[in-house]
């Protein structure tokens, strides 16, 4: 009964979305305030309805109602409660329901916290969001309905992919969708700007908080997914340039460009058309990502759907939304007038260079991901575009982006003095070259590419700290004054410094583990000691244990360094009888400089086991960097001028409707 | 594909290398020859010589496991990936260079097996993409600046200049 109510609520959400997409636009056109206000009410009703539907599905999973097809196919009564709940979005139907829940969530948040946005703009934004929503509600109800009942319900479910029964990946989809779907706000603001013909610094300020939330969520989601791959898939890799990963990485890259170009709109009223285009492209890439993952066009552990009807449906939606948005852009963008002027040497130009590099990097990932599909469709030739391609094409572009990110903050707005900028950059260069040479001398194996990567990370970190010091007045002022100045910096400045430091830290980690990791694979009997880099790993014993819905073999591995005990690792090899599949759980101890990592492989029948031991330097920096980057957006979000709901009374926003 | 190199091929390879008087490889072959793989385990496939092993892994990272999703044969646990790893090591033992080993595999399995697509007619777009995007971006950036500069600092006509000079001189 509750399930049927949920099903009904989903149709209600569709109805609310239809109202929300039509009435407010009518209101805007006829200058009817009542019509425009419908947007807020409809957004709230839509959210309530879809939340009820989602709640009903969660309940079905929690009580293991196997009369529901999706529950029967994807759950099992013996699963721990956590995975019963997270199992809701670990399959196609449930994850699409989560998608629309997020979309409705952003709508209701804009209706509640976007009060300072003029009603016409807010109504248009919400209407655009609802149009997106209508398409996806139809997609769910017509092709991927989670509320379909089975005539003959089974006694128990088929279970869930054991790889996904893990806390790391359990919260990966909601965060990822926070980002993916959150970018729909940027899309909606961009289209609203084109429809109402209004783009100005105030517009950028209204849009920015939503983009920040989405970007932060996407960063955290990608980081979490990468972390999960690192400890769960069992060979110490963290990024595979898998098309599914690229699907989430492209919106992140272009969203990063959007975040930066929106600053130029906000501060200088320039790059208006470009920012709008970026906003459209960001959400378009989110939609393309959804298509790639949800249509089953790529099949990997993430791509569950194999029904082509779904793929075609999303493809049509995708072409419709992206096509209409780009047509609207082509039609209206020429009417937007650029405001602020800036010189070639200026912060604006620096941000523009960042945009060009990030867009090129996105383009490379896009081509690398889609080219094999297109080529196979057109010619039937099958080629593989794997990690070596991306490493050779993407990494140089991203390295250049990082160098630009280091120098960018040295440039002042509007017109920078090249001499000053170059002098500061020369200091950064000297310090980072010296540090890199020092690093090369201390390391036993000096890989040129690795050293260059290390140099890039050191350069960005040095430049960021240097700029921070300059803003605090160091050297030249007393420590107390410097501290006061630092504390007085706007939160958005802290966002910049934390974000860039996080990026440098993460990059340093990636370089370190890619170039200097130590690895040993062997078949050993208990008691055998193996040297891995400076550490000695000893397989102490192997035991059996029983988990809630799996059996497990646990190895105990003692790690020592120069005779001193460092850590005890307990990698596991689990067997999930319901699903009939094994998983590996790596044994990891994180030290400040790197991870000790052990994986237990198959037994060979003579009492020996294959073990893989790693020393992964820099990996903890990677995760710390990702956390810093995600937090930097949230800190920037608390900046006074962006605080959601805080009306800016002191100064009326400069409103210049475009002609 | 064999899981255990048979003795005759081993002998042939030793002979081949001896004839080639290629000492480092000879050493490797002798070493692998003295530890015959007892089990079909990835740990047992390995070369004893770390440099050879590192080479084998580098090659393995460039070849796709054909039955997996986007995994290299080095990363994969699949049986086919293991067989290919053995082939790579055999070819190396025969004294092939990295490129020769990769060519040996791609001749048999097609370009699909190469994680790094070769530069050919139908992959040109792929390899030109970074240059293309960067070029478009760079040109766009410069064009933007040009157009802005032109619009912002309009050239003064001779009459305007004369009038400005007139005003500057304080004449009415």
Short mmCIF file of C-alpha atoms in Angstrom, two decimals, chain B residues 19-138:
data_model
loop_
_atom_site.label_atom_id
_atom_site.label_comp_id
_atom_site.label_asym_id
_atom_site.label_seq_id
_atom_site.Cartn_x
_atom_site.Cartn_y
_atom_site.Cartn_z
CA UNK B 19 73.29 -16.94 -31.06
CA UNK B 20 72.35 -13.32 -30.59
CA UNK B 21 75.04 -13.00 -27.88
CA UNK B 22 72.65 -10.83 -25.94
CA UNK B 23 73.97 -11.21 -22.42
CA UNK B 24 71.45 -9.48 -20.16
CA UNK B 25 68.65 -11.44 -21.75
CA UNK B 26 70.63 -14.64 -21.52
CA UNK B 27 70.90 -14.06 -17.81
CA UNK B 28 67.18 -13.55 -17.50
CA UNK B 29 66.35 -16.66 -19.45
CA UNK B 30 68.72 -18.76 -17.42
CA UNK B 31 67.19 -17.37 -14.26
CA UNK B 32 63.62 -18.06 -15.35
CA UNK B 33 64.78 -21.44 -16.56
CA UNK B 34 66.14 -22.37 -13.16
CA UNK B 35 62.85 -21.64 -11.41
CA UNK B 36 60.25 -23.57 -13.37
CA UNK B 37 56.74 -22.33 -12.51
CA UNK B 38 55.09 -24.85 -10.22
CA UNK B 39 51.66 -23.24 -10.09
CA UNK B 40 49.62 -21.10 -12.42
CA UNK B 41 50.07 -18.09 -10.20
CA UNK B 42 50.87 -14.58 -11.20
CA UNK B 43 53.62 -14.47 -8.62
CA UNK B 44 55.35 -17.35 -10.36
CA UNK B 45 55.31 -15.73 -13.77
CA UNK B 46 57.71 -13.09 -12.67
CA UNK B 47 61.28 -12.58 -13.78
CA UNK B 48 63.84 -12.78 -11.04
CA UNK B 49 65.71 -9.83 -12.46
CA UNK B 50 63.94 -6.68 -11.18
CA UNK B 51 64.87 -4.67 -14.29
CA UNK B 52 63.39 -7.31 -16.59
CA UNK B 53 60.33 -7.56 -14.37
CA UNK B 54 59.84 -3.79 -14.42
CA UNK B 55 60.04 -3.88 -18.22
CA UNK B 56 57.49 -6.69 -18.36
CA UNK B 57 55.14 -4.70 -16.17
CA UNK B 58 55.55 -1.56 -18.24
CA UNK B 59 54.63 -3.54 -21.32
CA UNK B 60 51.77 -5.19 -19.46
CA UNK B 61 50.34 -1.80 -18.54
CA UNK B 62 50.08 -0.88 -22.21
CA UNK B 63 48.08 -3.94 -23.23
CA UNK B 64 44.40 -4.36 -22.65
CA UNK B 65 42.89 -7.41 -21.06
CA UNK B 66 40.45 -8.33 -23.82
CA UNK B 67 37.74 -9.76 -21.63
CA UNK B 68 37.83 -7.02 -19.00
CA UNK B 69 36.52 -3.50 -18.77
CA UNK B 70 39.34 -1.11 -19.39
CA UNK B 71 41.91 -3.06 -17.39
CA UNK B 72 45.46 -3.67 -18.46
CA UNK B 73 46.72 -7.24 -18.51
CA UNK B 74 49.01 -6.24 -15.67
CA UNK B 75 46.08 -5.24 -13.43
CA UNK B 76 43.67 -7.98 -14.34
CA UNK B 77 43.07 -11.28 -12.59
CA UNK B 78 41.41 -12.83 -15.63
CA UNK B 79 42.87 -15.99 -17.08
CA UNK B 80 43.32 -14.48 -20.52
CA UNK B 81 45.25 -11.57 -19.04
CA UNK B 82 47.53 -14.04 -17.29
CA UNK B 83 48.11 -15.91 -20.54
CA UNK B 84 49.01 -12.67 -22.27
CA UNK B 85 51.41 -11.83 -19.47
CA UNK B 86 53.10 -15.14 -20.09
CA UNK B 87 53.30 -14.39 -23.82
CA UNK B 88 54.86 -11.00 -23.08
CA UNK B 89 57.48 -12.64 -20.89
CA UNK B 90 58.19 -15.30 -23.48
CA UNK B 91 58.72 -12.71 -26.17
CA UNK B 92 60.98 -10.76 -23.85
CA UNK B 93 62.92 -13.90 -23.12
CA UNK B 94 63.31 -14.35 -26.87
CA UNK B 95 65.04 -10.99 -26.88
CA UNK B 96 62.28 -8.85 -28.37
CA UNK B 97 62.35 -5.15 -27.67
CA UNK B 98 59.35 -3.52 -25.96
CA UNK B 99 57.97 -2.35 -29.29
CA UNK B 100 58.43 -5.79 -30.83
CA UNK B 101 56.57 -7.47 -27.98
CA UNK B 102 53.69 -5.03 -28.30
CA UNK B 103 53.63 -5.46 -32.08
CA UNK B 104 53.62 -9.25 -31.63
CA UNK B 105 50.47 -9.03 -29.49
CA UNK B 106 48.68 -6.38 -31.56
CA UNK B 107 49.37 -8.33 -34.79
CA UNK B 108 47.35 -11.15 -33.30
CA UNK B 109 44.64 -9.25 -31.43
CA UNK B 110 44.33 -5.99 -33.38
CA UNK B 111 44.55 -2.40 -32.21
CA UNK B 112 41.86 -3.13 -29.65
CA UNK B 113 44.50 -4.66 -27.40
CA UNK B 114 46.53 -1.44 -27.27
CA UNK B 115 45.58 0.81 -24.37
CA UNK B 116 47.46 3.58 -26.13
CA UNK B 117 45.96 3.78 -29.60
CA UNK B 118 48.52 3.96 -32.43
CA UNK B 119 48.79 7.16 -34.46
CA UNK B 120 47.04 6.26 -37.69
CA UNK B 121 44.49 7.75 -40.06
CA UNK B 122 41.47 6.86 -38.00
CA UNK B 123 43.00 7.92 -34.70
CA UNK B 124 44.37 11.22 -35.94
CA UNK B 125 41.47 13.15 -34.42
CA UNK B 126 42.28 11.57 -31.09
CA UNK B 127 45.91 12.59 -31.09
CA UNK B 128 45.33 16.03 -32.55
CA UNK B 129 42.56 16.79 -30.02
CA UNK B 130 44.77 18.49 -27.40
CA UNK B 131 46.51 20.70 -29.96
CA UNK B 132 43.20 21.46 -31.62
CA UNK B 133 41.40 22.45 -28.43
CA UNK B 134 44.32 24.47 -27.17
CA UNK B 135 44.62 26.21 -30.55
CA UNK B 136 40.93 27.07 -30.69
CA UNK B 137 41.07 28.31 -27.10
CA UNK B 138 44.19 30.38 -27.70
#
